[in-house]
mmCIF file of C-alpha atoms in Angstrom:
data_model
loop_
_atom_site.group_PDB
_atom_site.id
_atom_site.type_symbol
_atom_site.label_atom_id
_atom_site.label_comp_id
_atom_site.label_asym_id
_atom_site.label_seq_id
_atom_site.Cartn_x
_atom_site.Cartn_y
_atom_site.Cartn_z
ATOM 1 C CA MET W 69 216.214 146.237 -68.060
ATOM 2 C CA GLU W 70 218.181 143.030 -68.519
ATOM 3 C CA LYS W 71 219.163 143.063 -64.820
ATOM 4 C CA LYS W 72 215.553 143.182 -63.570
ATOM 5 C CA PRO W 73 214.829 139.463 -63.806
ATOM 6 C CA HIS W 74 218.057 138.816 -61.879
ATOM 7 C CA PHE W 75 216.977 141.302 -59.203
ATOM 8 C CA VAL W 76 213.535 139.721 -58.882
ATOM 9 C CA ARG W 77 215.038 136.268 -58.559
ATOM 10 C CA ARG W 78 217.389 137.362 -55.752
ATOM 11 C CA GLU W 79 214.494 138.962 -53.865
ATOM 12 C CA PHE W 80 212.319 135.829 -54.253
ATOM 13 C CA LEU W 81 214.752 133.258 -52.880
ATOM 14 C CA PRO W 82 215.044 134.563 -49.309
ATOM 15 C CA ARG W 83 211.194 134.382 -49.047
ATOM 16 C CA GLU W 84 211.071 130.887 -50.525
ATOM 17 C CA VAL W 85 213.540 129.268 -48.154
ATOM 18 C CA PRO W 86 211.681 130.016 -44.899
ATOM 19 C CA SER W 87 208.421 128.801 -46.484
ATOM 20 C CA ILE W 88 210.011 125.512 -47.447
ATOM 21 C CA SER W 89 211.585 125.105 -44.001
ATOM 22 C CA LEU W 90 208.264 125.796 -42.269
ATOM 23 C CA ALA W 91 206.488 123.319 -44.488
ATOM 24 C CA LEU W 92 209.074 120.640 -43.743
ATOM 25 C CA LEU W 93 208.862 121.369 -40.019
ATOM 26 C CA LEU W 94 205.072 121.085 -40.058
ATOM 27 C CA ALA W 95 205.274 117.825 -41.991
ATOM 28 C CA ALA W 96 207.762 116.494 -39.495
ATOM 29 C CA VAL W 97 205.524 117.483 -36.553
ATOM 30 C CA LEU W 98 202.504 115.810 -38.213
ATOM 31 C CA LEU W 99 204.494 112.655 -38.858
ATOM 32 C CA LEU W 100 205.793 112.649 -35.287
ATOM 33 C CA ASN W 101 202.258 113.089 -33.994
ATOM 34 C CA ALA W 102 201.058 110.153 -36.123
ATOM 35 C CA LEU W 103 203.915 107.977 -34.806
ATOM 36 C CA LEU W 104 203.165 109.113 -31.260
ATOM 37 C CA TYR W 105 199.505 108.197 -31.686
ATOM 38 C CA LEU W 106 200.449 104.710 -32.860
ATOM 39 C CA TYR W 107 202.907 104.358 -30.023
ATOM 40 C CA LEU W 108 200.390 105.394 -27.408
ATOM 41 C CA ASN W 109 197.745 103.099 -28.820
ATOM 42 C CA LYS W 110 200.203 100.182 -28.734
ATOM 43 C CA PHE W 111 201.389 101.358 -25.307
ATOM 44 C CA TYR W 112 197.902 101.272 -23.759
ATOM 45 C CA ASN W 113 197.143 97.913 -25.334
ATOM 46 C CA SER W 114 200.406 96.356 -24.154
ATOM 47 C CA LEU W 115 199.778 97.566 -20.636
ATOM 48 C CA GLY W 116 196.342 96.020 -20.469
ATOM 49 C CA ARG W 117 194.305 99.225 -20.714
ATOM 50 C CA VAL W 118 191.997 97.983 -23.426
ATOM 51 C CA GLU W 119 188.499 97.275 -22.229
ATOM 52 C CA THR W 120 188.382 93.641 -23.348
ATOM 53 C CA ASP W 121 190.637 90.877 -22.198
ATOM 54 C CA PRO W 122 191.071 87.975 -24.616
ATOM 55 C CA GLY W 123 192.685 85.954 -21.820
ATOM 56 C CA LEU W 124 189.455 85.718 -19.812
ATOM 57 C CA CYS W 125 187.513 82.461 -19.720
ATOM 58 C CA PRO W 126 183.758 81.891 -19.422
ATOM 59 C CA PHE W 127 182.299 82.149 -15.914
ATOM 60 C CA GLY W 128 183.430 79.268 -13.715
ATOM 61 C CA HIS W 129 186.666 78.681 -15.639
ATOM 62 C CA PHE W 130 190.231 79.900 -15.619
ATOM 63 C CA LYS W 131 193.533 79.683 -17.452
ATOM 64 C CA PHE W 132 196.942 81.169 -16.734
ATOM 65 C CA GLY W 133 200.539 80.965 -17.821
ATOM 66 C CA ALA W 134 201.142 79.473 -21.263
ATOM 67 C CA VAL W 135 198.068 77.240 -21.064
ATOM 68 C CA LYS W 136 195.667 77.894 -23.975
ATOM 69 C CA ASN W 137 192.581 76.068 -22.778
ATOM 70 C CA CYS W 138 190.228 77.105 -19.957
ATOM 71 C CA SER W 139 189.763 74.750 -16.993
ATOM 72 C CA PRO W 140 186.830 74.647 -14.554
ATOM 73 C CA TRP W 141 187.441 76.183 -11.139
ATOM 74 C CA LEU W 142 188.905 73.513 -8.833
ATOM 75 C CA SER W 143 186.434 71.837 -6.531
ATOM 76 C CA CYS W 144 186.888 70.886 -2.847
ATOM 77 C CA GLU W 145 187.983 67.427 -3.926
ATOM 78 C CA ALA W 146 190.478 68.708 -6.458
ATOM 79 C CA ILE W 147 191.986 71.213 -4.024
ATOM 80 C CA ASN W 148 192.377 68.605 -1.297
ATOM 81 C CA ARG W 149 193.912 66.119 -3.735
ATOM 82 C CA GLU W 150 196.063 68.317 -6.005
ATOM 83 C CA VAL W 151 197.121 71.398 -4.023
ATOM 84 C CA ARG W 152 200.118 71.197 -1.674
ATOM 85 C CA LYS W 153 200.855 73.888 0.901
ATOM 86 C CA LEU W 154 204.440 75.147 0.918
ATOM 87 C CA LYS W 155 204.558 77.896 3.553
ATOM 88 C CA CYS W 156 202.471 80.577 5.232
ATOM 89 C CA VAL W 157 203.123 83.976 3.654
ATOM 90 C CA GLY W 158 200.588 86.152 5.408
ATOM 91 C CA GLU W 159 197.759 86.374 7.916
ATOM 92 C CA GLY W 160 195.021 88.956 8.397
ATOM 93 C CA ALA W 161 191.939 89.309 10.579
ATOM 94 C CA VAL W 162 189.880 87.079 8.290
ATOM 95 C CA LYS W 163 192.230 84.554 6.633
ATOM 96 C CA LYS W 164 195.651 82.969 6.548
ATOM 97 C CA VAL W 165 197.485 82.821 3.214
ATOM 98 C CA PHE W 166 199.724 79.987 2.062
ATOM 99 C CA LEU W 167 202.079 79.819 -0.866
ATOM 100 C CA SER W 168 201.135 76.495 -2.424
ATOM 101 C CA GLU W 169 201.721 74.304 -5.467
ATOM 102 C CA TRP W 170 199.343 72.899 -8.046
ATOM 103 C CA LYS W 171 200.598 70.902 -10.999
ATOM 104 C CA GLU W 172 204.090 72.331 -10.493
ATOM 105 C CA LYS W 173 202.761 75.872 -10.554
ATOM 106 C CA LYS W 174 202.853 78.297 -7.642
ATOM 107 C CA VAL W 175 199.404 79.251 -6.385
ATOM 108 C CA VAL W 176 197.925 80.951 -3.313
ATOM 109 C CA LEU W 177 195.659 79.120 -0.872
ATOM 110 C CA SER W 178 193.623 81.291 1.524
ATOM 111 C CA GLN W 179 191.837 79.798 4.544
ATOM 112 C CA LEU W 180 189.494 81.292 7.127
ATOM 113 C CA THR W 181 191.132 81.758 10.518
ATOM 114 C CA ASN W 182 188.281 83.322 12.554
ATOM 115 C CA SER W 183 184.941 81.570 12.425
ATOM 116 C CA GLU W 184 183.219 84.748 13.642
ATOM 117 C CA LEU W 185 184.220 86.395 10.353
ATOM 118 C CA LYS W 186 183.024 83.651 8.015
ATOM 119 C CA GLU W 187 180.407 86.004 6.499
ATOM 120 C CA ASP W 188 183.172 88.371 5.498
ATOM 121 C CA PHE W 189 185.152 85.496 4.001
ATOM 122 C CA LEU W 190 182.138 84.234 1.994
ATOM 123 C CA HIS W 191 181.340 87.783 0.878
ATOM 124 C CA GLY W 192 184.908 88.098 -0.425
ATOM 125 C CA LEU W 193 184.520 84.805 -2.300
ATOM 126 C CA LYS W 194 181.195 85.956 -3.795
ATOM 127 C CA MET W 195 182.837 89.175 -5.000
ATOM 128 C CA LEU W 196 185.834 87.324 -6.384
ATOM 129 C CA LYS W 197 183.627 85.016 -8.417
ATOM 130 C CA ALA W 198 181.343 87.772 -9.722
ATOM 131 C CA LEU W 199 184.081 90.311 -10.555
ATOM 132 C CA GLN W 200 186.573 88.184 -12.484
ATOM 133 C CA SER W 201 188.212 90.542 -14.979
ATOM 134 C CA LYS W 202 191.577 92.026 -15.828
ATOM 135 C CA TYR W 203 191.300 94.172 -12.710
ATOM 136 C CA VAL W 204 190.885 91.323 -10.220
ATOM 137 C CA VAL W 205 193.217 88.515 -9.144
ATOM 138 C CA ARG W 206 192.420 85.290 -10.973
ATOM 139 C CA LEU W 207 190.305 82.761 -9.128
ATOM 140 C CA LEU W 208 191.430 79.126 -9.620
ATOM 141 C CA GLY W 209 189.021 77.345 -7.297
ATOM 142 C CA TYR W 210 187.304 77.356 -3.914
ATOM 143 C CA CYS W 211 185.671 75.181 -1.265
ATOM 144 C CA GLU W 212 182.898 76.874 0.692
ATOM 145 C CA GLN W 213 182.531 73.945 3.118
ATOM 146 C CA GLN W 214 186.182 74.274 4.168
ATOM 147 C CA PHE W 215 186.333 78.079 3.709
ATOM 148 C CA THR W 216 189.171 77.832 1.235
ATOM 149 C CA ILE W 217 189.987 79.976 -1.845
ATOM 150 C CA LEU W 218 192.627 79.268 -4.459
ATOM 151 C CA THR W 219 194.039 82.149 -6.533
ATOM 152 C CA GLU W 220 196.897 82.910 -8.882
ATOM 153 C CA TYR W 221 200.304 83.626 -7.339
ATOM 154 C CA HIS W 222 202.127 86.927 -8.036
ATOM 155 C CA PRO W 223 205.725 86.776 -6.714
ATOM 156 C CA LEU W 224 206.125 90.570 -6.354
ATOM 157 C CA GLY W 225 203.448 90.557 -3.705
ATOM 158 C CA SER W 226 201.321 93.496 -2.549
ATOM 159 C CA LEU W 227 201.858 97.139 -3.458
ATOM 160 C CA ARG W 228 203.351 97.752 -0.019
ATOM 161 C CA GLY W 229 206.637 96.462 -1.395
ATOM 162 C CA LEU W 230 206.614 98.604 -4.568
ATOM 163 C CA ASN W 231 209.522 100.853 -3.665
ATOM 164 C CA GLU W 232 211.653 97.929 -2.502
ATOM 165 C CA THR W 233 210.896 96.081 -5.740
ATOM 166 C CA LEU W 234 211.900 99.081 -7.855
ATOM 167 C CA HIS W 235 215.295 99.170 -6.150
ATOM 168 C CA ILE W 236 216.096 95.581 -7.137
ATOM 169 C CA PRO W 237 218.601 95.739 -10.057
ATOM 170 C CA LYS W 238 216.283 93.699 -12.301
ATOM 171 C CA TYR W 239 213.489 96.304 -11.979
ATOM 172 C CA LYS W 240 215.453 99.558 -11.743
ATOM 173 C CA GLY W 241 214.615 100.322 -15.335
ATOM 174 C CA MET W 242 210.936 100.437 -14.289
ATOM 175 C CA ASN W 243 211.591 103.174 -11.735
ATOM 176 C CA THR W 244 210.504 106.123 -13.904
ATOM 177 C CA TRP W 245 207.739 108.694 -13.690
ATOM 178 C CA HIS W 246 206.284 107.118 -16.829
ATOM 179 C CA ARG W 247 205.915 103.645 -15.348
ATOM 180 C CA ARG W 248 204.846 104.922 -11.946
ATOM 181 C CA LEU W 249 202.110 107.013 -13.510
ATOM 182 C CA MET W 250 200.929 103.906 -15.377
ATOM 183 C CA LEU W 251 200.605 102.116 -12.039
ATOM 184 C CA ALA W 252 198.513 105.012 -10.738
ATOM 185 C CA ILE W 253 196.358 104.686 -13.838
ATOM 186 C CA ASP W 254 195.964 101.004 -13.161
ATOM 187 C CA TYR W 255 194.845 101.744 -9.591
ATOM 188 C CA VAL W 256 192.271 104.335 -10.681
ATOM 189 C CA SER W 257 191.068 101.886 -13.378
ATOM 190 C CA VAL W 258 190.324 99.359 -10.613
ATOM 191 C CA ILE W 259 188.358 101.961 -8.662
ATOM 192 C CA ARG W 260 186.457 102.914 -11.794
ATOM 193 C CA TYR W 261 185.666 99.251 -12.400
ATOM 194 C CA LEU W 262 184.373 98.738 -8.854
ATOM 195 C CA HIS W 263 182.207 101.871 -9.109
ATOM 196 C CA SER W 264 180.611 100.573 -12.303
ATOM 197 C CA SER W 265 180.863 96.820 -11.762
ATOM 198 C CA PRO W 266 178.406 94.202 -13.011
ATOM 199 C CA LEU W 267 177.013 94.091 -9.468
ATOM 200 C CA GLY W 268 176.544 97.882 -9.190
ATOM 201 C CA THR W 269 178.524 100.580 -7.392
ATOM 202 C CA LEU W 270 180.920 98.963 -4.918
ATOM 203 C CA VAL W 271 182.944 100.795 -2.284
ATOM 204 C CA MET W 272 186.468 99.689 -1.295
ATOM 205 C CA CYS W 273 186.006 99.743 2.483
ATOM 206 C CA ASP W 274 189.254 98.131 3.590
ATOM 207 C CA SER W 275 191.049 101.433 3.050
ATOM 208 C CA ASN W 276 191.331 103.326 6.322
ATOM 209 C CA ASP W 277 195.025 104.137 5.873
ATOM 210 C CA LEU W 278 197.584 104.028 3.073
ATOM 211 C CA ASP W 279 199.239 100.841 4.238
ATOM 212 C CA LYS W 280 195.865 99.060 4.384
ATOM 213 C CA VAL W 281 195.001 100.224 0.859
ATOM 214 C CA LEU W 282 198.305 99.001 -0.555
ATOM 215 C CA SER W 283 197.888 95.608 1.097
ATOM 216 C CA GLN W 284 194.618 95.087 -0.867
ATOM 217 C CA TYR W 285 196.383 95.175 -4.256
ATOM 218 C CA LEU W 286 198.977 93.033 -6.009
ATOM 219 C CA LEU W 287 201.815 94.003 -8.285
ATOM 220 C CA THR W 288 202.094 91.598 -11.234
ATOM 221 C CA SER W 289 205.408 90.565 -12.808
ATOM 222 C CA ASP W 290 204.662 92.712 -15.877
ATOM 223 C CA PHE W 291 203.905 95.687 -13.603
ATOM 224 C CA HIS W 292 200.138 95.886 -13.486
ATOM 225 C CA VAL W 293 197.890 96.427 -10.461
ATOM 226 C CA LEU W 294 195.236 93.862 -9.465
ATOM 227 C CA VAL W 295 192.829 94.076 -6.571
ATOM 228 C CA ASN W 296 193.256 91.012 -4.395
ATOM 229 C CA ASP W 297 191.117 91.422 -1.233
ATOM 230 C CA LEU W 298 187.383 91.888 -1.724
ATOM 231 C CA ASP W 299 186.137 90.985 1.763
ATOM 232 C CA ALA W 300 184.844 94.502 2.515
ATOM 233 C CA LEU W 301 183.045 95.681 -0.622
ATOM 234 C CA PRO W 302 179.554 96.983 0.190
ATOM 235 C CA LEU W 303 177.049 98.081 -2.450
ATOM 236 C CA VAL W 304 175.714 101.597 -2.974
ATOM 237 C CA ASN W 305 172.252 101.790 -4.492
ATOM 238 C CA ARG W 306 171.090 105.426 -4.661
ATOM 239 C CA SER W 307 167.766 104.607 -6.334
ATOM 240 C CA ALA W 308 166.920 102.357 -3.394
ATOM 241 C CA GLY W 309 168.351 104.846 -0.876
ATOM 242 C CA ARG W 310 171.126 102.435 0.114
ATOM 243 C CA LEU W 311 174.392 103.949 1.271
ATOM 244 C CA VAL W 312 177.230 102.292 3.174
ATOM 245 C CA LYS W 313 179.323 102.491 6.338
ATOM 246 C CA CYS W 314 182.810 100.963 6.393
ATOM 247 C CA GLY W 315 182.613 98.964 9.610
ATOM 248 C CA HIS W 316 181.039 99.749 12.914
ATOM 249 C CA ARG W 317 183.930 101.554 14.608
ATOM 250 C CA GLU W 318 184.901 105.187 14.620
ATOM 251 C CA LEU W 319 187.298 106.144 11.780
ATOM 252 C CA GLN W 320 189.855 108.892 12.311
ATOM 253 C CA GLY W 321 192.669 110.598 10.461
ATOM 254 C CA GLU W 322 193.078 112.714 7.363
ATOM 255 C CA PHE W 323 193.358 109.718 5.066
ATOM 256 C CA VAL W 324 189.698 108.721 5.405
ATOM 257 C CA ALA W 325 187.138 111.059 3.837
ATOM 258 C CA PRO W 326 185.473 113.734 5.974
ATOM 259 C CA GLU W 327 182.061 112.038 5.748
ATOM 260 C CA GLN W 328 183.620 108.885 7.253
ATOM 261 C CA ARG W 329 184.572 110.716 10.438
ATOM 262 C CA TRP W 330 182.339 111.187 13.471
ATOM 263 C CA PRO W 331 180.453 114.439 12.762
ATOM 264 C CA TYR W 332 179.239 115.354 16.233
ATOM 265 C CA GLY W 333 182.489 116.339 17.946
ATOM 266 C CA GLU W 334 184.500 114.948 20.830
ATOM 267 C CA ASP W 335 181.852 115.778 23.396
ATOM 268 C CA VAL W 336 179.432 113.230 21.913
ATOM 269 C CA PRO W 337 180.550 109.583 22.307
ATOM 270 C CA PHE W 338 180.651 107.614 19.079
ATOM 271 C CA GLU W 339 177.565 105.471 18.354
ATOM 272 C CA ASP W 340 177.374 103.438 15.201
ATOM 273 C CA ASP W 341 173.604 103.931 14.951
ATOM 274 C CA LEU W 342 174.073 107.714 14.836
ATOM 275 C CA MET W 343 176.860 107.634 12.268
ATOM 276 C CA PRO W 344 175.556 108.815 8.850
ATOM 277 C CA PRO W 345 176.213 106.513 5.860
ATOM 278 C CA TYR W 346 178.044 107.622 2.737
ATOM 279 C CA ASP W 347 178.727 106.600 -0.878
ATOM 280 C CA GLU W 348 181.600 105.671 -3.222
ATOM 281 C CA LYS W 349 183.068 109.173 -3.214
ATOM 282 C CA THR W 350 185.077 108.122 -0.181
ATOM 283 C CA ASP W 351 187.294 106.193 -2.619
ATOM 284 C CA ILE W 352 187.796 109.338 -4.683
ATOM 285 C CA TRP W 353 189.030 111.289 -1.634
ATOM 286 C CA LYS W 354 191.856 108.781 -1.179
ATOM 287 C CA ILE W 355 193.111 108.727 -4.791
ATOM 288 C CA PRO W 356 195.588 111.665 -4.441
ATOM 289 C CA ASP W 357 197.296 110.069 -1.433
ATOM 290 C CA VAL W 358 197.579 106.684 -3.092
ATOM 291 C CA SER W 359 198.822 108.240 -6.374
ATOM 292 C CA ASN W 360 201.382 110.268 -4.451
ATOM 293 C CA PHE W 361 202.801 106.996 -3.163
ATOM 294 C CA PHE W 362 202.894 105.582 -6.711
ATOM 295 C CA LEU W 363 204.678 108.616 -8.133
ATOM 296 C CA GLY W 364 207.448 108.496 -5.561
ATOM 297 C CA HIS W 365 210.380 110.851 -5.876
ATOM 298 C CA VAL W 366 211.947 109.965 -9.206
ATOM 299 C CA GLU W 367 212.969 112.482 -11.864
ATOM 300 C CA GLY W 368 209.879 113.951 -13.473
ATOM 301 C CA SER W 369 207.433 112.928 -10.774
ATOM 302 C CA ASP W 370 207.011 116.512 -9.537
ATOM 303 C CA ILE W 371 206.048 117.584 -13.095
ATOM 304 C CA VAL W 372 203.393 114.836 -13.088
ATOM 305 C CA ARG W 373 202.082 116.046 -9.715
ATOM 306 C CA LEU W 374 201.858 119.599 -11.083
ATOM 307 C CA HIS W 375 199.709 118.394 -14.012
ATOM 308 C CA LEU W 376 197.496 116.412 -11.640
ATOM 309 C CA PHE W 377 197.131 119.229 -9.126
ATOM 310 C CA GLU W 378 193.734 120.414 -10.324
ATOM 311 C CA ILE W 379 192.049 116.972 -10.458
ATOM 312 C CA HIS W 380 193.568 116.038 -7.072
ATOM 313 C CA ALA W 381 192.220 119.268 -5.564
ATOM 314 C CA ALA W 382 188.807 118.308 -6.853
ATOM 315 C CA CYS W 383 189.145 114.854 -5.288
ATOM 316 C CA LYS W 384 189.704 116.544 -1.923
ATOM 317 C CA LYS W 385 186.500 118.638 -1.996
ATOM 318 C CA LYS W 386 184.827 118.380 1.398
ATOM 319 C CA ASP W 387 181.392 117.921 -0.212
ATOM 320 C CA PRO W 388 181.369 114.416 -1.784
ATOM 321 C CA ALA W 389 178.983 115.544 -4.502
ATOM 322 C CA GLU W 390 181.589 118.033 -5.775
ATOM 323 C CA ARG W 391 184.258 115.390 -6.237
ATOM 324 C CA PRO W 392 184.810 113.926 -9.717
ATOM 325 C CA SER W 393 183.855 110.395 -10.616
ATOM 326 C CA ALA W 394 186.484 107.705 -10.964
ATOM 327 C CA GLN W 395 185.973 107.847 -14.739
ATOM 328 C CA GLU W 396 186.751 111.583 -14.774
ATOM 329 C CA VAL W 397 189.917 111.022 -12.734
ATOM 330 C CA LEU W 398 190.987 108.225 -15.050
ATOM 331 C CA ASP W 399 190.372 110.352 -18.160
ATOM 332 C CA THR W 400 192.525 113.136 -16.685
ATOM 333 C CA TYR W 401 195.327 110.737 -15.757
ATOM 334 C CA ARG W 402 195.376 109.360 -19.304
ATOM 335 C CA LYS W 403 195.390 112.882 -20.826
ATOM 336 C CA VAL W 404 198.317 113.863 -18.633
ATOM 337 C CA LEU W 405 200.248 110.749 -19.625
ATOM 338 C CA THR W 406 199.642 111.439 -23.331
ATOM 339 C CA LEU W 407 200.603 115.112 -22.956
ATOM 340 C CA LEU W 408 203.823 114.361 -21.085
ATOM 341 C CA ILE W 409 204.890 111.628 -23.504
ATOM 342 C CA ARG W 410 204.245 114.019 -26.404
ATOM 343 C CA GLU W 411 206.309 116.751 -24.738
ATOM 344 C CA ALA W 412 209.102 114.280 -24.046
ATOM 345 C CA ALA W 413 209.042 113.101 -27.656
ATOM 346 C CA MET W 414 208.944 116.627 -29.181
ATOM 347 C CA PRO W 415 210.888 118.957 -26.824
ATOM 348 C CA GLY W 416 211.016 122.548 -28.081
ATOM 349 C CA THR W 417 208.592 122.037 -30.981
ATOM 350 C CA ARG W 418 206.264 124.751 -29.725
ATOM 351 C CA GLU W 419 209.134 127.244 -29.597
ATOM 352 C CA MET W 420 210.284 126.276 -33.078
ATOM 353 C CA LEU W 421 206.869 127.052 -34.482
#
């Protein structure tokens, strides 16, 4: 009888140890989840994904760099007097772009080159003024009489040079699936903003091929994406029955959405008057191709593509009405980022439990 308590105690200990271990493991997982939540919250904020931007000024004003106070947009007189052209850095169908200097700061001066396209130029200026936000390049001033626009300078240039930039030794640490997915999230955030802008639903029409899309966006020095060219941004108004057409020429190729292609076959010559209009879902069709460029071929990018397969398949639905909204795509991208960061932070946890 005296040995019984000893026997019970020996039987109890093996059951107690696994229970304690499991409790400690669960506590560790909960703590790790809490830390991960705080990290992700800080991560989104640091990458500019919060919905408010304390750096924005009231309408008609700007600030950039280390300057704390907002200044009024520069007038014709101020631009002519204070801005000095340095060199031409680009030219498109509508405007020529000059790297310039204002008060010892690098800025960008854009000037109309084709008087026949002045309406496009002025439309781009109108959009730039109305859409100032964290998604759009910062406007510093303009002169309608001289068809001149002054904007902030971003030395990394357009997204066309992304892969080259990521191979520069200074930026090689950015060349990860994690950072590349964040750039894709930035891009979709811009599309979401345009589709729900203060002006209404806007369609990014200058996007007939991948290279053209990439040329419309800038890469900032802290690796964000800003839309830069807003010359072709028509408005969709379903309640008024207003849809859009991106230009007056026939569009071809798999990059543009099916509804943007001539629907009557090769036997019927293209006529702009017969071409049916469409809506903002053309932008959704192009998201998978643009994101595929962003993701590149770094370690882990194929895993990201696998997680995005379903939403990308939905983006490629032939019927525009069946495609997701930009907000739905953005929500999915963010969920995938959170999931993959959690898995990277806690490898094997599921098997341990």
